[in-house]
Coordinates of C-alpha atoms in Angstrom, one line a residue:
Chain A
M1 CA -24.3 -18.2 19.4
K2 CA -22.4 -18.4 22.6
L3 CA -20.0 -15.5 23.3
P4 CA -17.2 -15.1 23.0
F5 CA -16.6 -16.6 19.6
R6 CA -14.2 -15.8 16.8
K7 CA -14.3 -15.7 13.1
R8 CA -11.2 -16.0 10.8
D9 CA -10.6 -12.9 8.8
Y10 CA -8.9 -13.9 5.5
S11 CA -8.7 -10.4 4.1
C12 CA -6.3 -9.0 6.6
L13 CA -2.7 -8.1 6.9
T14 CA -1.5 -11.4 8.3
R15 CA -2.8 -14.9 7.7
L16 CA -3.4 -15.3 11.4
T17 CA -6.2 -12.8 12.0
Y18 CA -9.4 -13.4 13.8
K19 CA -12.3 -11.2 14.8
Y20 CA -13.5 -11.9 18.3
F21 CA -17.1 -11.2 19.4
V22 CA -17.2 -10.7 23.1
E23 CA -20.1 -10.2 25.6
P24 CA -21.1 -6.5 25.1
E25 CA -21.3 -5.9 28.9
R26 CA -17.7 -7.0 29.3
T27 CA -16.3 -4.8 26.5
V28 CA -15.0 -1.9 28.7
E29 CA -13.4 -4.3 31.2
I30 CA -11.8 -6.4 28.5
W31 CA -10.1 -3.3 27.0
R32 CA -9.0 -2.2 30.4
Q33 CA -7.4 -5.6 30.9
L34 CA -5.9 -5.5 27.4
E35 CA -4.3 -2.2 28.1
A36 CA -2.8 -3.5 31.4
E37 CA -1.5 -6.6 29.6
L38 CA -0.3 -5.3 26.3
G39 CA 0.3 -1.5 26.7
P40 CA -1.4 1.8 26.1
I41 CA -4.5 2.1 23.8
Q42 CA -3.9 4.4 20.8
R43 CA -7.1 6.2 19.8
L44 CA -7.5 7.4 16.2
A45 CA -10.4 9.8 16.6
M46 CA -10.5 10.7 12.9
V47 CA -11.6 7.1 12.0
R48 CA -13.1 6.1 15.4
V49 CA -10.6 3.3 15.9
Q50 CA -8.8 2.2 19.1
Q51 CA -5.8 -0.1 18.9
I52 CA -2.9 -1.6 20.8
N53 CA 0.1 -2.2 18.7
T54 CA 2.8 -4.6 20.1
P55 CA 5.7 -6.5 18.4
A56 CA 3.6 -9.7 18.7
L57 CA 0.0 -8.6 18.1
I58 CA -2.2 -5.8 16.8
V59 CA -5.5 -5.6 18.7
R60 CA -8.1 -3.2 17.3
A61 CA -11.8 -2.2 17.2
T62 CA -14.0 0.8 16.6
F63 CA -14.6 3.0 19.6
D64 CA -17.5 0.7 20.4
G65 CA -14.8 -1.8 21.3
N66 CA -16.5 -4.9 20.0
P67 CA -15.9 -7.0 17.9
I68 CA -12.1 -7.0 18.4
T69 CA -9.7 -7.9 15.6
V70 CA -6.6 -9.6 16.7
M71 CA -3.7 -9.9 14.2
Q72 CA -0.7 -12.0 15.0
R73 CA 2.4 -10.3 13.6
S74 CA 5.1 -12.3 11.9
G75 CA 7.5 -13.7 14.5
G76 CA 5.0 -13.0 17.3
D77 CA 4.9 -15.5 20.1
D78 CA 1.9 -17.7 20.8
G79 CA 2.1 -16.7 24.5
A80 CA 0.8 -13.2 23.8
L81 CA -2.3 -14.7 22.0
A82 CA -2.9 -17.1 24.9
R83 CA -2.9 -14.1 27.3
V84 CA -5.4 -12.3 25.1
H85 CA -7.6 -15.4 24.9
A86 CA -7.6 -15.5 28.7
I87 CA -8.8 -11.9 28.9
F88 CA -11.6 -12.6 26.4
G89 CA -12.5 -15.8 28.2
F90 CA -12.1 -17.6 24.9
T91 CA -11.3 -21.3 24.6
E92 CA -11.1 -23.1 21.3
E93 CA -13.7 -25.7 20.6
P94 CA -12.2 -29.2 21.3
A95 CA -11.6 -31.1 18.1
P96 CA -14.5 -33.5 17.4
Chain B
M1 CA 6.7 9.1 23.6
G2 CA 8.0 11.4 20.8
E3 CA 8.3 10.7 17.1
P4 CA 11.3 8.9 15.9
A5 CA 14.4 10.9 14.9
Y6 CA 14.1 12.8 11.6
F7 CA 10.4 12.2 11.2
D8 CA 9.9 15.9 11.5
R9 CA 11.7 16.3 8.2
F10 CA 9.0 14.3 6.4
A11 CA 5.9 16.3 7.1
L12 CA 3.0 15.4 4.7
Q13 CA 1.9 18.1 2.3
Y14 CA -1.5 17.4 0.9
D15 CA -2.8 19.2 -2.3
W16 CA -6.5 19.3 -1.6
K17 CA -7.4 20.4 -5.1
N18 CA -5.6 17.6 -6.9
H19 CA -5.6 15.0 -4.1
R20 CA -1.8 14.7 -4.1
R21 CA 0.4 13.6 -1.2
Q22 CA 3.9 14.9 -1.0
V23 CA 6.8 14.4 1.4
V24 CA 10.0 16.4 0.8
G25 CA 8.7 17.4 -2.6
E26 CA 8.2 13.8 -3.7
E27 CA 4.7 12.7 -4.8
L28 CA 3.7 9.6 -3.0
I29 CA 1.0 7.0 -3.7
I30 CA -0.2 4.7 -1.0
H31 CA -0.6 1.1 -1.9
C32 CA -0.7 -2.1 0.2
H33 CA 1.6 -5.1 0.7
H34 CA -0.6 -7.3 -1.5
Y35 CA -0.3 -5.0 -4.5
N36 CA 3.4 -4.2 -4.1
S37 CA 4.4 -7.9 -3.8
K38 CA 2.1 -8.9 -6.6
L39 CA 3.6 -6.3 -8.9
Q40 CA 7.1 -7.4 -8.0
H41 CA 6.1 -11.1 -8.6
T42 CA 4.8 -10.2 -12.1
I43 CA 7.8 -8.1 -13.1
E44 CA 10.4 -10.5 -11.7
G45 CA 8.5 -13.5 -12.9
A46 CA 8.7 -12.7 -16.6
A47 CA 11.2 -15.1 -18.1
K48 CA 12.5 -13.2 -21.1
I49 CA 13.5 -10.0 -19.4
D50 CA 15.5 -9.0 -16.3
G51 CA 12.7 -7.9 -14.1
K52 CA 14.8 -7.8 -11.0
H53 CA 17.1 -5.3 -12.6
I54 CA 14.1 -3.1 -13.5
I55 CA 13.1 -3.0 -9.8
T56 CA 16.5 -2.3 -8.3
S57 CA 17.6 0.3 -10.8
S58 CA 14.2 2.0 -10.7
A59 CA 14.3 2.1 -6.9
Q60 CA 17.8 3.4 -6.9
A61 CA 16.9 6.1 -9.4
A62 CA 13.7 7.2 -7.6
F63 CA 15.2 7.2 -4.1
A64 CA 18.5 8.8 -5.0
A65 CA 16.5 11.9 -6.0
F66 CA 14.2 11.7 -3.0
L67 CA 17.0 11.1 -0.5
S68 CA 19.0 14.0 -1.9
R69 CA 16.2 16.3 -0.9
A70 CA 15.7 14.7 2.5
V71 CA 19.3 15.1 3.7
R72 CA 20.9 18.5 4.4
P73 CA 24.3 19.8 3.4
T74 CA 25.1 20.2 7.1
D75 CA 24.4 16.6 7.9
S76 CA 27.4 14.3 8.6
T77 CA 27.7 11.0 6.7
V78 CA 26.4 9.2 9.8
E79 CA 23.4 11.6 10.0
K80 CA 22.7 11.1 6.3
Y81 CA 22.6 7.3 6.7
A82 CA 20.3 7.9 9.7
V83 CA 18.0 10.0 7.6
A84 CA 17.9 7.2 4.9
S85 CA 17.0 4.7 7.6
A86 CA 14.3 7.0 9.0
L87 CA 12.8 7.7 5.7
Y88 CA 12.5 4.0 4.9
A89 CA 10.7 3.5 8.2
Y90 CA 8.6 6.6 7.8
L91 CA 7.3 5.5 4.4
G92 CA 6.4 2.1 5.8
F93 CA 9.0 -0.2 4.2
G94 CA 10.4 -1.6 7.5
M95 CA 13.3 -1.3 9.8
L96 CA 16.9 -1.0 8.5
D97 CA 20.1 -1.1 10.5
L98 CA 22.6 0.9 8.4
S99 CA 25.2 1.2 11.2
K100 CA 27.5 -1.3 9.4
L101 CA 26.9 -0.3 5.9
E102 CA 30.4 1.2 5.6
H103 CA 31.7 -2.2 6.6
G104 CA 29.6 -4.0 3.9
E105 CA 26.6 -5.2 5.8
V106 CA 23.0 -4.1 6.4
T107 CA 20.3 -5.9 8.3
A108 CA 16.5 -5.4 8.3
S109 CA 14.3 -6.6 11.1
A110 CA 10.9 -5.7 9.5
S111 CA 9.9 -5.5 5.9
H112 CA 6.7 -4.4 4.0
F113 CA 7.7 -6.6 1.1
V114 CA 8.3 -9.7 3.1
E115 CA 4.9 -9.3 4.7
G116 CA 3.4 -9.1 1.2
W117 CA 5.1 -12.2 0.0
R118 CA 4.2 -14.1 3.1
S119 CA 0.6 -13.2 2.6
G120 CA 0.4 -13.8 -1.2
F121 CA 3.1 -16.3 -2.0
P122 CA 4.0 -18.1 1.2
Q123 CA 5.7 -20.9 -0.7
R124 CA 8.5 -18.6 -1.8
S125 CA 11.9 -19.8 -0.5
T126 CA 14.4 -17.3 -2.0
P127 CA 15.1 -13.7 -1.0
V128 CA 12.4 -11.1 -2.0
C129 CA 13.8 -7.7 -1.0
T130 CA 14.8 -6.5 -4.5
F131 CA 13.3 -3.1 -3.8
T132 CA 15.4 -2.7 -0.7
E133 CA 18.6 -3.5 -2.6
G134 CA 17.8 -0.6 -4.9
Y135 CA 17.0 1.7 -1.9
L136 CA 20.3 0.8 -0.2
Q137 CA 22.2 1.6 -3.4
A138 CA 20.6 5.0 -3.4
A139 CA 21.4 5.5 0.3
A140 CA 25.0 4.7 -0.3
R141 CA 25.1 7.0 -3.3
V142 CA 23.5 9.9 -1.4
A143 CA 24.9 9.5 2.1
G144 CA 28.3 7.9 1.5
E145 CA 28.9 9.2 -2.1
R146 CA 29.6 5.6 -3.0
S147 CA 28.7 3.5 -6.0
V148 CA 27.8 0.1 -4.6
R149 CA 26.1 -3.1 -5.5
V150 CA 23.8 -4.6 -2.9
R151 CA 22.8 -8.2 -2.7
E152 CA 20.4 -9.8 -0.2
T153 CA 22.1 -12.9 1.1
R154 CA 19.4 -14.0 3.5
C155 CA 15.8 -13.1 3.9
M156 CA 13.1 -13.3 6.6
M157 CA 11.0 -14.9 3.8
Q158 CA 13.3 -17.9 4.2
G159 CA 12.6 -18.1 7.9
H160 CA 15.6 -16.0 9.1
P161 CA 15.1 -13.6 12.0
N162 CA 16.2 -10.7 9.8
C163 CA 17.2 -9.9 6.3
R164 CA 20.9 -9.4 5.5
F165 CA 22.3 -7.4 2.7
E166 CA 25.9 -7.6 1.4
I167 CA 27.4 -4.3 0.1
S168 CA 30.2 -4.3 -2.3
D169 CA 32.0 -1.5 -4.1
G170 CA 31.4 -0.9 -7.7
A171 CA 28.0 -0.9 -9.3
R172 CA 27.2 -3.5 -11.9
E173 CA 26.6 -0.8 -14.5
P174 CA 26.2 2.9 -14.7
D175 CA 23.2 4.4 -12.8
Y176 CA 19.9 4.4 -14.6
V177 CA 19.4 8.0 -15.5
I178 CA 15.9 9.5 -15.4
E179 CA 14.9 12.4 -17.7
R180 CA 11.7 14.1 -16.6
R181 CA 10.0 16.9 -18.5
P182 CA 7.5 18.9 -16.5
Y183 CA 4.0 18.3 -17.8
S184 CA 0.7 19.8 -16.8
V185 CA -2.7 18.9 -18.1
P186 CA -4.2 21.7 -20.2
P187 CA -7.3 23.1 -18.4
S188 CA -10.7 21.8 -19.4
T189 CA -14.2 21.9 -18.2
V190 CA -14.9 19.8 -15.2
P191 CA -18.1 17.8 -15.8
E192 CA -20.9 17.3 -13.2
Y193 CA -19.9 14.1 -11.4
V194 CA -22.3 11.5 -10.0
R195 CA -22.0 11.4 -6.2
S196 CA -23.8 9.7 -3.4
P197 CA -25.8 12.0 -1.1
N198 CA -24.9 9.6 1.8
I199 CA -21.1 9.6 1.4
D200 CA -19.4 12.6 3.0
E201 CA -16.3 12.7 0.8
Q202 CA -14.8 15.6 2.5
K203 CA -15.1 13.9 5.9
I204 CA -13.3 10.8 4.4
Y205 CA -10.5 13.0 2.9
E206 CA -10.0 14.9 6.2
A207 CA -9.8 11.7 8.2
L208 CA -7.3 10.1 5.9
I209 CA -5.1 13.2 5.8
E210 CA -5.1 13.5 9.5
M211 CA -4.5 9.8 10.1
P212 CA -0.9 9.0 10.9
I213 CA -0.1 6.9 7.8
H214 CA 3.6 6.5 8.5
G215 CA 5.7 3.8 10.0
D216 CA 5.1 2.4 13.5
P217 CA 8.0 1.4 15.8
Q218 CA 8.8 -1.5 13.4
G219 CA 8.7 0.8 10.4
V220 CA 5.6 -0.7 8.9
I221 CA 2.0 0.7 8.6
P222 CA -0.7 -1.6 9.7
A223 CA -3.9 0.2 8.8
F224 CA -7.2 -0.6 7.1
N225 CA -6.4 -4.3 7.6
V226 CA -3.4 -4.1 5.3
Y227 CA 0.2 -3.0 5.5
L228 CA 0.3 0.3 3.7
A229 CA 3.4 2.0 2.2
N230 CA 4.0 5.4 0.8
M231 CA 5.7 4.8 -2.5
P232 CA 7.0 7.5 -4.9
A233 CA 4.7 7.7 -7.9
L234 CA 8.0 7.9 -9.9
F235 CA 8.9 4.4 -8.8
Y236 CA 5.6 2.9 -9.9
N237 CA 5.8 4.7 -13.2
L238 CA 9.4 3.6 -13.9
I239 CA 8.8 -0.1 -13.2
S240 CA 5.5 -0.2 -15.2
I241 CA 6.8 1.7 -18.2
R242 CA 10.1 -0.1 -18.3
F243 CA 8.3 -3.5 -17.9
V244 CA 6.0 -2.9 -20.8
E245 CA 8.9 -1.5 -22.9
E246 CA 11.1 -4.5 -22.2
M247 CA 8.3 -7.0 -22.7
S248 CA 7.4 -5.2 -26.0
R249 CA 11.0 -5.8 -27.2
V250 CA 10.4 -9.5 -26.9
G251 CA 7.0 -9.3 -28.5
L252 CA 5.0 -9.5 -25.3
G253 CA 3.9 -5.9 -24.8
D254 CA 0.2 -6.7 -24.8
T255 CA 0.8 -9.5 -22.3
A256 CA 2.7 -7.1 -20.0
R257 CA -0.2 -4.6 -20.1
Q258 CA -2.7 -7.4 -19.4
L259 CA -0.6 -8.6 -16.5
L260 CA -0.4 -5.1 -14.9
K261 CA -4.2 -4.7 -15.3
Y262 CA -4.7 -8.1 -13.7
D263 CA -2.5 -7.2 -10.7
A264 CA -4.6 -4.0 -10.3
E265 CA -7.9 -5.8 -10.5
T266 CA -6.6 -8.1 -7.8
C267 CA -5.6 -5.0 -5.8
G268 CA -9.1 -3.6 -6.3
L269 CA -10.6 -6.8 -5.0
N270 CA -8.2 -7.8 -2.2
T271 CA -7.0 -4.4 -0.9
F272 CA -10.5 -3.0 -0.7
R273 CA -11.9 -6.2 0.7
G274 CA -9.4 -5.7 3.5
I275 CA -10.3 -2.1 3.8
M276 CA -14.0 -2.8 3.9
N277 CA -13.4 -5.4 6.7
S278 CA -11.3 -3.0 8.7
A279 CA -12.2 -1.1 11.9
E280 CA -11.4 2.1 10.1
W281 CA -14.1 1.4 7.6
D282 CA -16.5 0.4 10.3
G283 CA -15.7 3.5 12.3
L284 CA -15.7 6.1 9.5
I285 CA -17.4 4.9 6.3
A286 CA -19.9 2.1 7.2
P287 CA -22.1 4.5 9.2
M288 CA -22.6 6.5 6.0
V289 CA -23.6 3.5 3.9
R290 CA -27.3 3.3 3.2
Q291 CA -27.3 1.4 -0.1
E292 CA -25.0 -0.9 -2.0
E293 CA -23.6 1.7 -4.3
D294 CA -22.5 3.9 -1.3
K295 CA -19.7 1.3 -0.8
L296 CA -18.4 2.1 -4.2
F297 CA -18.5 5.9 -3.6
G298 CA -16.8 5.3 -0.2
I299 CA -14.0 3.3 -2.0
I300 CA -13.5 6.0 -4.6
A301 CA -13.1 8.7 -1.8
V302 CA -10.6 6.5 0.0
S303 CA -8.6 5.9 -3.2
N304 CA -8.5 9.7 -3.9
A305 CA -7.2 10.3 -0.4
L306 CA -4.5 7.6 -1.0
G307 CA -3.2 9.8 -3.8
W308 CA -4.2 7.6 -6.7
G309 CA -5.6 10.5 -8.7
N310 CA -8.4 13.0 -8.7
W311 CA -11.0 10.5 -10.1
H312 CA -14.7 10.6 -9.9
C313 CA -17.8 8.9 -11.2
L314 CA -19.3 10.1 -14.5
A315 CA -22.0 7.5 -14.7
H316 CA -23.0 4.4 -12.7
E317 CA -25.6 1.8 -13.1
P318 CA -25.5 -0.3 -9.9
G319 CA -24.4 -3.9 -10.6
A320 CA -23.9 -3.2 -14.3
S321 CA -21.6 -0.4 -15.3
L322 CA -19.3 2.4 -14.1
S323 CA -17.7 5.2 -15.9
M324 CA -14.9 7.1 -14.1
E325 CA -12.9 10.2 -15.0
A326 CA -9.4 10.9 -13.7
R327 CA -8.0 14.3 -14.2
N328 CA -4.5 13.7 -12.9
G329 CA -3.9 10.0 -12.6
Y330 CA -0.3 9.4 -11.6
E331 CA 0.3 6.9 -14.4
A332 CA -0.7 9.3 -17.2
L333 CA 1.1 12.3 -15.8
G334 CA 4.2 10.1 -15.1
Y335 CA 4.2 8.8 -18.6
R336 CA 4.0 12.3 -20.1
E337 CA 6.9 13.4 -17.8
L338 CA 9.1 10.4 -18.5
R339 CA 8.3 9.7 -22.2
A340 CA 5.9 11.5 -24.5
S341 CA 2.4 11.1 -25.8
T342 CA 1.4 7.7 -27.0
K343 CA -1.3 5.9 -28.9
E344 CA -1.9 3.3 -26.2
P345 CA -3.7 4.3 -23.0
V346 CA -1.2 4.0 -20.1
C347 CA -3.3 3.9 -16.9
L348 CA -3.2 0.2 -16.3
M349 CA -3.6 0.4 -12.6
L350 CA -6.7 2.5 -12.6
T351 CA -8.2 0.4 -15.4
G352 CA -7.7 -2.8 -13.5
V353 CA -8.8 -1.3 -10.2
S354 CA -12.1 -0.1 -11.8
A355 CA -13.0 -3.7 -12.7
G356 CA -11.8 -4.9 -9.3
I357 CA -13.9 -2.5 -7.2
M358 CA -17.0 -3.2 -9.3
G359 CA -16.4 -6.9 -8.7
L360 CA -16.0 -6.3 -5.0
V361 CA -19.2 -4.4 -4.6
Y362 CA -21.4 -6.2 -7.0
G363 CA -19.7 -9.5 -7.9
E364 CA -21.1 -12.9 -7.0
G365 CA -19.4 -15.7 -5.1
P366 CA -16.2 -15.8 -3.1
V367 CA -13.9 -12.9 -3.8
P368 CA -11.3 -15.0 -5.7
E369 CA -14.1 -16.0 -8.1
R370 CA -15.0 -12.4 -8.8
M371 CA -12.0 -11.8 -11.0
G372 CA -13.2 -11.1 -14.5
Q373 CA -16.8 -10.6 -13.6
F374 CA -16.3 -7.0 -14.7
A375 CA -14.2 -5.7 -17.6
S376 CA -12.7 -2.3 -17.9
D377 CA -11.2 -0.2 -20.7
E378 CA -9.5 3.1 -20.7
A379 CA -11.5 5.0 -23.3
N380 CA -9.6 8.3 -23.1
C381 CA -6.1 8.9 -21.7
I382 CA -4.0 12.0 -20.9
G383 CA -1.1 9.9 -22.2
C384 CA -2.8 10.0 -25.6
D385 CA -3.2 13.8 -25.6
Q386 CA -6.7 13.8 -24.2
A387 CA -7.9 16.2 -21.6
S388 CA -8.6 13.5 -19.0
C389 CA -8.6 9.8 -18.5
R390 CA -11.9 7.8 -18.7
F391 CA -12.5 4.3 -17.5
D392 CA -15.5 2.4 -18.7
T393 CA -16.4 -0.8 -16.8
R394 CA -19.2 -3.2 -17.4
A395 CA -20.4 -6.6 -16.3
T396 CA -19.1 -9.4 -18.4
S397 CA -22.2 -11.5 -18.2

């Protein structure tokens, strides 16, 4: 499987949730860029979770940083998701 | 960045022995947006009763008592409304602007219940914030000493950028009055429970108590892949008991009980599916899982930390059966406080959840097809004068 790729997560808090699997060697750099783009990373040591919570998106992973779950909040703009995709280097497969 | 105003008044008190969460003396149960909206859908959807009224009047009654303890005699009216707004956000119900309440209008810019309806019933096109109507009636009663009627005139569920509530003087009818009699379970011998050597229950409890399960800047709690909310046990007990009673009056008591068990089974499947797919599960519990049944014991530990009741496994045959004992389930204790003893077991939520979590861990096929693959009965109930509640679950085929 070519990285990065994403998998729809149907069991999540919003209907627009995907889990992104990124290149392991890029994980640290990706989180640095996410922090610069979206805001400070909140670390919940008791459950080993790191997350960035914005009005448009919630981005979270374990302390390992990968895979990264991205949840689009209700009313969130698509621009925020596009910027996260750019950081991941993710492009959607063109329709056949 | 500091905590929002008044959050310091709502410090969590956790009773380790009984697995009880309390804020300002109110016992809280954590459930998610899927369960809360589904429960509302069931109660409001019953054609022969006024389910909406059960929810508003129960919310008003439960939160009038809660808010009365959260405000202080020295608070001004403005401060009391601010406390009401802060408590709503702290508990995870969303963001209310009460600044114009005295002029007859309240708006909400985020809502736990709207998120639940969007997720479970996206086709809904009418307002859904019944619970909030009751909460606002309680806020006006406590903060403004006013008897008001609240009606949601537009809702984010309909595509509006916020929800709007109209406040008018004069309640539709006298307040629903709660009579609670203190009840404590007589002491009895605690049996030897079945536990997994791989699941560190204490570590799970400590993590979930330490975790900040309160509203974010939007007043909602995105955690464990769901939107959580801290709901008074009293509210759940009032709506469940009154729903069954009113349905019984029209000859549908058994149907009501089945519906509430069905909602809980769905909760066991969907809520814990979300939890098991979450980063929190991956970070905290997945590293402990060595065999399939460890997932079940992880789920039980999480549910105890959410305040559902001090319940543990009496016997378990992986993939086939589960017997659980609850020594202080909130449904049974609530029933004893609000009513009296009964012949019918009353713990419908824990009964349904028992089947749901077995289906989640051992069921076959996509999750929606796992409904009914396990069946659960409450064999003993504190509500029926027994020393504890026992739930027996077995595979249906």
